[in-house]
Amino acid sequence: MAHVSELPTRPTGKVVDRDTTTRIPIEDVRLSAANLSIAFLALLFGGLAGLLQGFVRSGYLELPSWISYYALLTAHGVLLVLVLSSFFSIGYLYAGTSKVLGGLHPKTIGFGWAGFALMSVGTVTAAFFILAGKANVLYTFYTPMQAHPWFYVGLSLIVVGILLNCVGMFITYQSWRKNNPGKLTPLFAFFSNAVFVLWVFASLFIAVFVVGLVIPWAFGWVPTIDPMIGRTLFWAFGHTLVNIWMLTSISAWYVSMPKIIGGKVFSDSLARVAVVILVVANVPGGFHHQILDPGLSVGLKFLHVIQTFMIIFPSLMTAFAMLATMEWAGRAKGVTSLLGWWKILPWKDARFFALIVAMFAFIPAGLGGIINASNQINQVVHNSIWVTGHLHLTVGTTVMLTFFGVSYWLVPFLSGRKMTKVLNRLAIAQTIIWASGMLIMSGAMHINGLLGSPRRTADTTYGGHNAAADWAFYEMFMALGGIILFGAIVLIVYIWTQLAFFAPKGETDFPIGEDFSEKDASPLFMDRWSIWVTLGVISIAIAYVIPLFDFISGHNPGSLPFLMF
């Protein structure tokens, strides 16, 4: 396979006066850095909204009349779940792809900036109507709750911007393949292309929902909307979005972590098979969010549970590959004892420490996902704050700690600066603080969920009922966790600012691991994405054709809007 040791030539465009074996063209740097800047701003403001929201729910804060709990909840979800994750993934994947493919194609730069502009305008538009109290519909914007129509226009601009970035990435990917016949694309580029393929799958569903159904309804051009169609299209997008984050995160685990620990990639073939399964089997998993919905037959729900559980296999493959990578790295250094390789891992390197803590969090997060996807157990936890705790454990801990770990090499790589010892110690402290805050907050959410506490509600006192009184103790811990987490956000923003503008000048590498064995090279047909996309479309058709046909042909009168502003 091709890795950094056999970098191809840049497709086209200028090469700056830098060593291109460690740096990337300046146009690519600017595009990646711009996306990361928006991501960190979204983290700061979205985190603040989450902190205030937690105080309100726990009874420690009463908001002024000009803003509501649900506005904060909507801002928290949109800024962190949609904006932060999208901008960070795009910035990171552009930089890594540029590194392994020798630069982005000039057309990719054009599409990237156009996408960045649309996503930025869309974010500002959506945020304005949220803060103005015109969009208290949460980040899931379930219909028939209705927000101001321009809120949906803002969301649609974000989606169109993402699709433009997809086109740009595909141009670079195909250009490299055309210029390098007979070569397998580098593993990082394979991950990157897979993420953008998932973005296309996800974006098409949400585009049909928002542009085709919600915007005409919100502007009053059509009187009613079918909530079941809306929920089905949203979760085809929403669940895929979760695995877009996960696939982005595990790209760092598979490709960069081996280099950081002084080892090599355990198995290129295993990694690519895991990626393909995630792409092919992912979208139908969205139906497990609708297990309690009416209008879906028991047989259909059983089929979708089976399809959801297919995601377990690449998760287990990843767990095995990560442990094997770490053990082989230790064996290669001469360690012979049973667990001696564990002790010599670079625990004082913030890049590795953030990733390994993220991996630890993935264990309970994955187990929680199995519970949520199980038909019977889901009945118990579905509308409780257990689900919120699971989201914070999966995305808030596993994904975000990986993003933070990536930032510790990506930001100085782009800025031409170096991580200092002081910043490295602060980064390790930030990881501990963030993980502790999430453990406290997410743990309290899980317990309260089992006690019956609902999610998405500002007032959980229920008129002083005894059952509700039992939740107050754990809501205190939810607020405490929120305080700790916001402290960690302030710290990561400080570290990012230092690495971007003030740390000492110097070269920081983007770590790209090599294979243990050249014989492990995957067959060339793994690069034929037409096969995997076709299988993915078939998987989606099996899951969605019947229920969507039933909804459309069911002569459902639809629902009038419930105005949330």
XYZ file of C-alpha atoms in Angstrom:
565
model
C 0.000 0.000 0.000
C 1.050 3.590 -0.354
C 1.859 5.567 2.751
C 3.892 8.588 3.624
C 7.091 6.795 2.689
C 6.014 6.789 -0.956
C 4.172 10.059 -1.293
C 2.784 10.669 -4.767
C 3.137 13.892 -6.668
C 0.682 16.698 -6.027
C -2.134 16.501 -8.613
C -1.921 20.111 -9.788
C -1.460 23.577 -8.379
C 1.364 25.409 -6.638
C 3.680 23.945 -4.057
C 4.785 26.445 -1.477
C 8.396 26.935 -0.452
C 8.108 24.431 2.329
C 9.238 20.887 2.777
C 6.236 19.046 1.338
C 7.225 15.802 3.038
C 6.080 17.315 6.344
C 3.921 20.303 5.333
C 1.116 20.890 2.868
C 0.417 23.695 0.358
C -0.530 26.998 1.941
C -3.933 27.027 0.186
C -4.770 23.751 1.923
C -3.529 25.099 5.255
C -5.786 28.147 5.050
C -8.871 26.111 4.154
C -8.326 23.610 6.973
C -7.507 26.325 9.522
C -10.636 28.311 8.626
C -12.857 25.278 9.218
C -11.163 24.511 12.535
C -11.612 28.126 13.700
C -15.389 27.930 13.293
C -15.386 24.558 15.052
C -13.672 25.956 18.167
C -15.986 29.003 18.260
C -18.963 26.645 18.090
C -17.465 24.622 20.950
C -17.136 27.737 23.133
C -20.640 29.133 22.553
C -22.362 25.732 22.376
C -20.666 24.705 25.623
C -21.813 27.929 27.328
C -25.396 27.253 26.217
C -25.132 23.737 27.647
C -23.817 25.013 30.978
C -26.674 27.517 31.369
C -29.225 24.924 30.310
C -27.919 22.506 32.951
C -28.214 25.174 35.657
C -31.820 25.876 34.678
C -32.840 22.226 34.702
C -31.157 21.688 38.063
C -32.994 24.668 39.549
C -29.887 26.805 40.164
C -30.685 29.515 37.611
C -33.721 31.416 36.389
C -33.340 32.849 32.900
C -34.324 36.412 31.919
C -37.555 36.700 29.995
C -35.872 37.306 26.627
C -34.427 33.792 26.376
C -35.864 30.371 27.172
C -34.493 27.006 28.267
C -35.476 25.547 24.913
C -33.580 28.237 23.008
C -30.444 27.273 24.963
C -31.129 23.582 24.378
C -31.536 24.203 20.649
C -28.365 26.318 20.497
C -26.417 23.658 22.443
C -27.486 20.911 20.048
C -27.142 22.796 16.770
C -23.742 24.346 17.589
C -22.150 21.186 18.966
C -23.880 18.341 17.159
C -24.163 19.925 13.718
C -21.737 22.857 13.450
C -18.724 21.842 15.556
C -18.587 18.272 14.298
C -19.030 19.243 10.631
C -16.438 22.015 10.515
C -13.874 20.033 12.521
C -14.264 16.883 10.417
C -13.884 18.807 7.175
C -10.836 20.778 8.362
C -9.100 17.678 9.742
C -9.845 15.452 6.749
C -8.749 18.109 4.252
C -5.397 18.499 6.052
C -4.742 14.762 6.363
C -5.784 14.042 2.787
C -3.561 16.833 1.533
C -0.714 15.312 3.513
C -1.031 11.748 2.164
C -2.041 12.634 -1.413
C 0.480 15.451 -1.867
C -2.058 18.300 -1.855
C -5.682 19.054 -2.624
C -6.793 19.591 -6.210
C -7.329 23.306 -7.082
C -11.005 22.609 -7.799
C -11.272 21.122 -4.301
C -10.026 24.399 -2.868
C -12.747 26.244 -4.805
C -15.500 23.890 -3.708
C -14.110 23.942 -0.160
C -14.270 27.735 0.167
C -17.738 27.858 -1.413
C -18.892 25.207 1.058
C -17.239 27.036 3.935
C -19.030 30.277 3.001
C -22.448 28.629 2.769
C -21.966 26.714 6.030
C -20.835 29.886 7.818
C -23.780 31.958 6.561
C -26.129 29.106 7.419
C -24.702 28.840 10.938
C -25.052 32.586 11.595
C -28.610 32.593 10.203
C -29.716 29.599 12.278
C -28.010 30.940 15.423
C -29.683 34.343 15.026
C -33.193 32.875 14.941
C -32.401 30.519 17.835
C -31.208 33.359 20.071
C -34.145 35.508 18.935
C -36.458 32.844 20.357
C -37.853 31.970 16.932
C -36.584 28.386 16.755
C -37.244 26.517 20.014
C -37.420 23.182 18.218
C -34.170 21.528 19.435
C -31.551 20.228 17.051
C -33.858 17.424 15.905
C -36.511 20.008 14.823
C -39.247 17.386 14.929
C -42.384 18.356 13.050
C -45.109 19.458 13.594
C -43.224 21.830 15.934
C -42.504 24.781 13.698
C -39.718 27.378 13.840
C -39.262 30.557 11.847
C -38.836 29.573 8.168
C -35.448 31.279 7.864
C -34.080 29.001 10.598
C -34.656 26.105 8.216
C -33.101 28.074 5.370
C -29.990 28.472 7.537
C -29.879 24.714 8.162
C -30.282 23.996 4.454
C -27.308 26.262 3.661
C -25.188 24.196 6.062
C -26.243 21.003 4.287
C -25.577 22.404 0.804
C -22.171 23.620 1.992
C -21.326 20.130 3.223
C -22.335 18.649 -0.138
C -20.011 21.090 -1.921
C -17.180 19.886 0.305
C -18.077 16.301 -0.644
C -17.737 17.149 -4.334
C -14.395 18.799 -3.665
C -13.011 15.798 -1.787
C -14.166 13.362 -4.475
C -12.338 15.437 -7.119
C -9.033 15.160 -5.240
C -9.544 11.467 -4.562
C -10.342 10.593 -8.184
C -7.581 12.855 -9.487
C -5.028 10.990 -7.373
C -6.296 7.638 -8.592
C -6.114 8.799 -12.209
C -2.528 9.970 -11.748
C -1.481 6.850 -9.831
C -2.879 3.837 -11.704
C -2.273 0.495 -10.078
C -1.672 2.012 -6.628
C -3.910 1.669 -3.614
C -4.944 4.971 -2.060
C -3.307 5.695 1.300
C -5.323 4.475 4.271
C -6.078 7.981 5.587
C -7.463 9.044 2.195
C -9.607 5.898 2.170
C -11.073 6.910 5.540
C -11.571 10.455 4.309
C -13.406 9.367 1.173
C -15.616 7.053 3.254
C -16.617 9.906 5.568
C -17.626 12.083 2.625
C -19.587 9.219 1.043
C -21.533 8.958 4.307
C -22.006 12.727 4.232
C -23.676 12.375 0.826
C -25.982 9.604 2.061
C -26.920 11.607 5.156
C -27.265 14.967 3.419
C -29.631 13.676 0.745
C -32.112 12.518 3.406
C -32.007 15.778 5.342
C -32.120 17.837 2.147
C -35.336 16.112 1.074
C -36.748 16.667 4.564
C -35.777 20.324 5.004
C -35.894 21.660 1.450
C -38.627 19.427 0.065
C -41.007 19.299 3.021
C -40.252 21.646 5.923
C -39.403 24.914 4.167
C -42.573 24.941 1.964
C -44.605 24.092 5.090
C -42.869 26.719 7.257
C -43.450 29.462 4.665
C -47.116 28.442 4.504
C -47.007 27.212 0.913
C -48.492 23.866 2.032
C -50.837 23.600 5.049
C -49.764 20.324 6.699
C -46.835 17.965 7.109
C -46.549 14.239 7.922
C -44.523 13.921 11.161
C -43.688 10.254 10.515
C -42.035 11.016 7.196
C -40.140 13.809 8.921
C -38.894 11.610 11.769
C -37.874 8.842 9.368
C -35.909 11.162 7.085
C -34.329 12.962 10.051
C -33.019 9.797 11.696
C -31.658 8.434 8.435
C -29.552 11.607 8.602
C -29.081 11.802 12.372
C -27.829 8.285 12.970
C -25.510 8.504 9.972
C -24.156 11.736 11.423
C -23.114 9.853 14.581
C -21.127 7.377 12.530
C -19.589 10.178 10.463
C -18.111 11.442 13.741
C -17.053 7.947 14.755
C -15.457 7.178 11.381
C -13.601 10.501 11.524
C -12.402 9.655 15.031
C -11.255 6.110 14.357
C -9.282 7.327 11.331
C -6.952 8.905 13.905
C -6.923 5.680 15.945
C -6.052 3.480 12.981
C -3.663 5.780 11.090
C -2.073 8.303 13.487
C -1.982 6.518 16.843
C 0.482 3.806 15.608
C 2.966 6.483 14.547
C 2.632 8.339 17.869
C 3.414 5.237 19.930
C 6.359 4.276 17.728
C 4.598 1.345 16.075
C 2.941 0.567 12.774
C -0.575 -0.017 11.459
C -1.660 -3.497 12.586
C -3.585 -4.422 9.452
C -4.442 -2.247 6.474
C -6.915 -4.864 5.241
C -8.764 -5.075 8.532
C -9.055 -1.294 8.695
C -10.517 -1.026 5.187
C -13.011 -3.845 5.785
C -14.203 -2.089 8.972
C -14.639 1.149 7.022
C -16.621 -0.571 4.253
C -18.980 -2.251 6.746
C -19.623 1.109 8.429
C -20.443 2.715 5.089
C -22.635 -0.085 3.752
C -24.562 -0.905 6.931
C -24.803 2.463 8.618
C -27.845 4.382 7.369
C -30.605 1.842 8.271
C -29.446 2.038 11.904
C -31.403 5.269 12.140
C -34.596 3.276 12.600
C -33.618 2.202 16.115
C -34.414 5.800 17.128
C -38.008 5.057 16.078
C -38.646 1.803 17.912
C -41.479 3.435 19.872
C -42.975 5.186 16.841
C -46.395 4.102 15.588
C -46.866 3.284 11.925
C -43.951 0.836 11.689
C -44.755 -2.879 11.804
C -43.121 -5.229 14.315
C -41.493 -7.174 11.471
C -39.994 -4.005 10.032
C -38.629 -2.974 13.427
C -37.081 -6.433 13.860
C -35.365 -6.097 10.462
C -33.974 -2.716 11.419
C -32.679 -3.958 14.766
C -30.740 -6.649 12.871
C -29.331 -4.036 10.500
C -28.383 -1.809 13.421
C -26.489 -4.624 15.114
C -24.286 -5.019 12.032
C -22.461 -1.912 13.274
C -21.221 -3.963 16.237
C -18.818 -5.927 14.029
C -16.594 -3.030 12.893
C -16.608 -1.760 16.499
C -15.252 -5.085 17.766
C -12.742 -5.227 14.894
C -11.531 -1.752 15.874
C -11.139 -2.727 19.548
C -9.059 -5.766 18.542
C -6.938 -3.778 16.083
C -6.144 -1.046 18.618
C -4.987 -3.495 21.294
C -2.974 -5.451 18.716
C -1.327 -2.251 17.451
C -0.259 -1.284 20.954
C 0.992 -4.768 21.846
C 2.964 -5.166 18.604
C 4.563 -1.771 19.120
C 5.764 -2.942 22.512
C 6.960 -6.325 21.196
C 8.901 -4.545 18.436
C 10.753 -2.642 21.175
C 11.801 -5.866 22.888
C 9.089 -6.252 25.520
C 8.502 -9.939 26.257
C 6.348 -9.924 29.406
C 2.597 -10.471 29.158
C 1.530 -6.845 29.758
C 4.841 -5.014 29.687
C 3.892 -3.355 26.383
C 1.067 -1.541 28.187
C 3.482 0.121 30.603
C 5.756 1.604 27.927
C 2.986 3.360 26.004
C 3.605 7.172 25.832
C 1.223 8.096 28.640
C 2.828 11.553 29.002
C 2.194 12.461 25.361
C -1.101 14.409 25.222
C -1.738 13.251 21.649
C -1.819 9.613 22.761
C -3.358 10.219 26.183
C -6.452 11.914 24.746
C -6.916 9.100 22.221
C -6.563 6.257 24.735
C -9.041 7.885 27.155
C -11.437 8.274 24.215
C -11.025 4.561 23.482
C -11.787 3.668 27.103
C -14.991 5.724 26.894
C -15.969 3.882 23.729
C -16.420 0.636 25.721
C -19.402 1.749 27.883
C -20.632 3.970 25.052
C -20.823 0.991 22.700
C -22.565 -1.150 25.325
C -25.116 1.634 25.824
C -25.701 1.695 22.083
C -26.540 -2.022 22.117
C -29.084 -1.361 24.889
C -30.656 1.513 22.966
C -30.931 -0.570 19.797
C -32.548 -3.543 21.569
C -36.296 -3.536 21.043
C -37.361 -4.545 24.557
C -34.820 -2.608 26.634
C -35.340 0.483 24.517
C -38.911 0.611 25.826
C -37.502 1.387 29.293
C -34.994 4.089 28.438
C -36.296 5.646 25.221
C -37.766 8.932 26.433
C -35.598 9.215 29.517
C -32.444 11.233 30.082
C -30.514 7.945 29.813
C -30.408 8.622 26.056
C -28.933 12.082 26.652
C -26.274 10.486 28.858
C -25.493 7.968 26.109
C -25.078 10.764 23.546
C -22.679 12.619 25.841
C -20.683 9.435 26.456
C -20.474 8.572 22.766
C -20.093 11.943 21.092
C -19.201 14.158 24.037
C -16.479 11.848 25.322
C -15.252 9.389 22.682
C -15.511 11.708 19.694
C -14.635 14.998 21.388
C -11.580 13.650 23.209
C -10.361 12.262 19.897
C -10.922 15.663 18.270
C -8.968 17.295 21.107
C -6.147 14.751 20.708
C -6.047 15.402 16.961
C -5.891 19.152 17.651
C -2.645 18.691 19.592
C -0.836 17.824 16.366
C -3.162 19.291 13.725
C -3.237 22.912 14.942
C 0.578 23.300 15.260
C 0.978 21.362 11.997
C -1.124 24.012 10.252
C 0.299 27.027 12.092
C 3.947 26.001 11.749
C 4.441 25.900 15.527
C 5.378 23.328 18.161
C 3.737 21.891 21.236
C 5.716 22.966 24.317
C 6.141 20.932 27.511
C 3.868 23.322 29.381
C 1.122 23.097 26.767
C 1.501 19.307 26.688
C 0.957 19.161 30.459
C -2.062 21.461 30.140
C -3.427 19.218 27.383
C -3.111 16.134 29.602
C -4.847 18.052 32.406
C -7.572 19.112 29.962
C -8.158 15.474 29.016
C -8.492 14.458 32.675
C -10.808 17.379 33.474
C -13.010 16.742 30.437
C -13.233 12.988 31.083
C -14.030 13.601 34.773
C -16.754 16.117 33.951
C -18.320 13.792 31.405
C -18.103 10.833 33.804
C -19.971 12.802 36.478
C -22.561 14.370 34.188
C -23.171 11.407 31.899
C -23.197 8.976 34.827
C -25.830 11.062 36.622
C -27.900 11.203 33.415
C -27.776 7.422 33.028
C -28.870 6.847 36.653
C -31.610 9.460 36.480
C -32.819 7.931 33.238
C -33.216 4.558 34.919
C -35.183 6.337 37.668
C -37.544 7.682 35.000
C -36.365 11.252 34.589
C -37.449 12.546 31.159
C -35.282 14.296 28.625
C -35.939 17.546 26.726
C -37.828 19.174 29.618
C -36.978 22.299 31.586
C -39.076 21.519 34.664
C -38.673 18.063 36.194
C -40.360 18.702 39.554
C -43.800 17.454 38.471
C -45.474 19.522 41.157
C -43.273 18.095 43.926
C -44.151 14.436 43.306
C -42.057 12.011 45.358
C -40.759 10.156 42.298
C -39.531 13.393 40.767
C -37.921 14.436 44.060
C -35.529 11.476 43.766
C -34.073 12.986 40.581
C -32.903 16.208 42.236
C -29.825 14.584 43.823
C -28.469 13.432 40.463
C -29.375 16.683 38.728
C -27.024 18.391 41.160
C -24.235 16.156 39.781
C -25.327 16.959 36.232
C -24.830 20.654 36.994
C -21.463 19.939 38.672
C -20.329 17.984 35.621
C -21.401 20.889 33.405
C -19.253 23.335 35.413
C -16.220 21.055 35.119
C -16.790 20.590 31.403
C -17.022 24.305 30.730
C -13.720 24.752 32.558
C -12.242 22.148 30.206
C -13.657 24.048 27.204
C -11.978 27.277 28.360
C -8.711 25.352 28.733
C -8.853 23.724 25.265
C -9.638 27.097 23.665
C -6.588 28.556 25.464
C -4.380 25.684 24.239
C -5.734 26.057 20.699
C -5.031 29.815 20.751
C -1.475 29.209 21.923
C -0.815 26.520 19.316
C -2.327 28.629 16.551
C -0.704 31.996 17.302
C 1.819 32.085 20.158
C 3.685 28.768 20.566
C 7.303 28.683 19.311
C 7.804 28.370 15.574
C 8.820 24.928 14.377
C 7.861 21.831 12.423
C 5.108 19.549 13.734
C 4.385 16.399 11.784
C 0.974 15.002 10.920
C 1.506 11.438 12.177
C 0.785 8.842 9.491
C 1.467 5.210 10.393
C 3.032 2.651 8.120
C 2.105 -1.007 7.676
C 3.771 -3.746 9.631
C 4.096 -5.773 6.469
C 4.073 -4.895 2.761
C 2.420 -8.287 2.195
C -0.643 -6.963 4.047
C -1.502 -4.642 1.160
C -5.228 -4.743 0.420
C -6.442 -5.775 -3.059
C -6.991 -2.932 -5.501
C -10.710 -3.572 -5.769
C -11.063 -2.071 -2.270
C -10.659 1.312 -3.996
C -13.617 0.709 -6.281
C -16.146 2.796 -4.385
C -18.813 2.049 -6.980
C -19.109 -1.401 -5.349
C -19.478 -0.102 -1.788
C -21.809 2.739 -2.745
C -24.031 0.296 -4.658
C -24.163 -2.057 -1.669
C -24.935 0.913 0.571
C -27.800 1.996 -1.672
C -29.195 -1.554 -1.658
C -28.979 -1.641 2.156
C -30.799 1.695 2.350
C -33.457 0.531 -0.118
C -34.144 -2.624 1.930
C -34.675 -0.478 5.004
C -36.529 2.546 3.673
C -38.507 1.779 0.508
C -41.368 -0.065 2.255
C -41.963 2.333 5.189
C -41.625 5.480 3.090
C -43.971 4.040 0.439
C -46.474 3.200 3.200
C -46.273 6.728 4.619
C -46.634 8.418 1.241
C -49.454 6.181 0.012
C -51.276 6.070 3.348
C -53.285 9.220 2.646
C -52.196 10.681 5.971
C -53.899 14.089 6.330
C -50.789 15.476 8.002
C -50.556 17.944 10.832
C -50.994 21.668 11.128
C -47.988 23.481 12.657
C -47.437 24.000 16.372
C -45.691 27.363 16.436
C -42.673 27.413 18.794
C -42.099 31.172 18.654
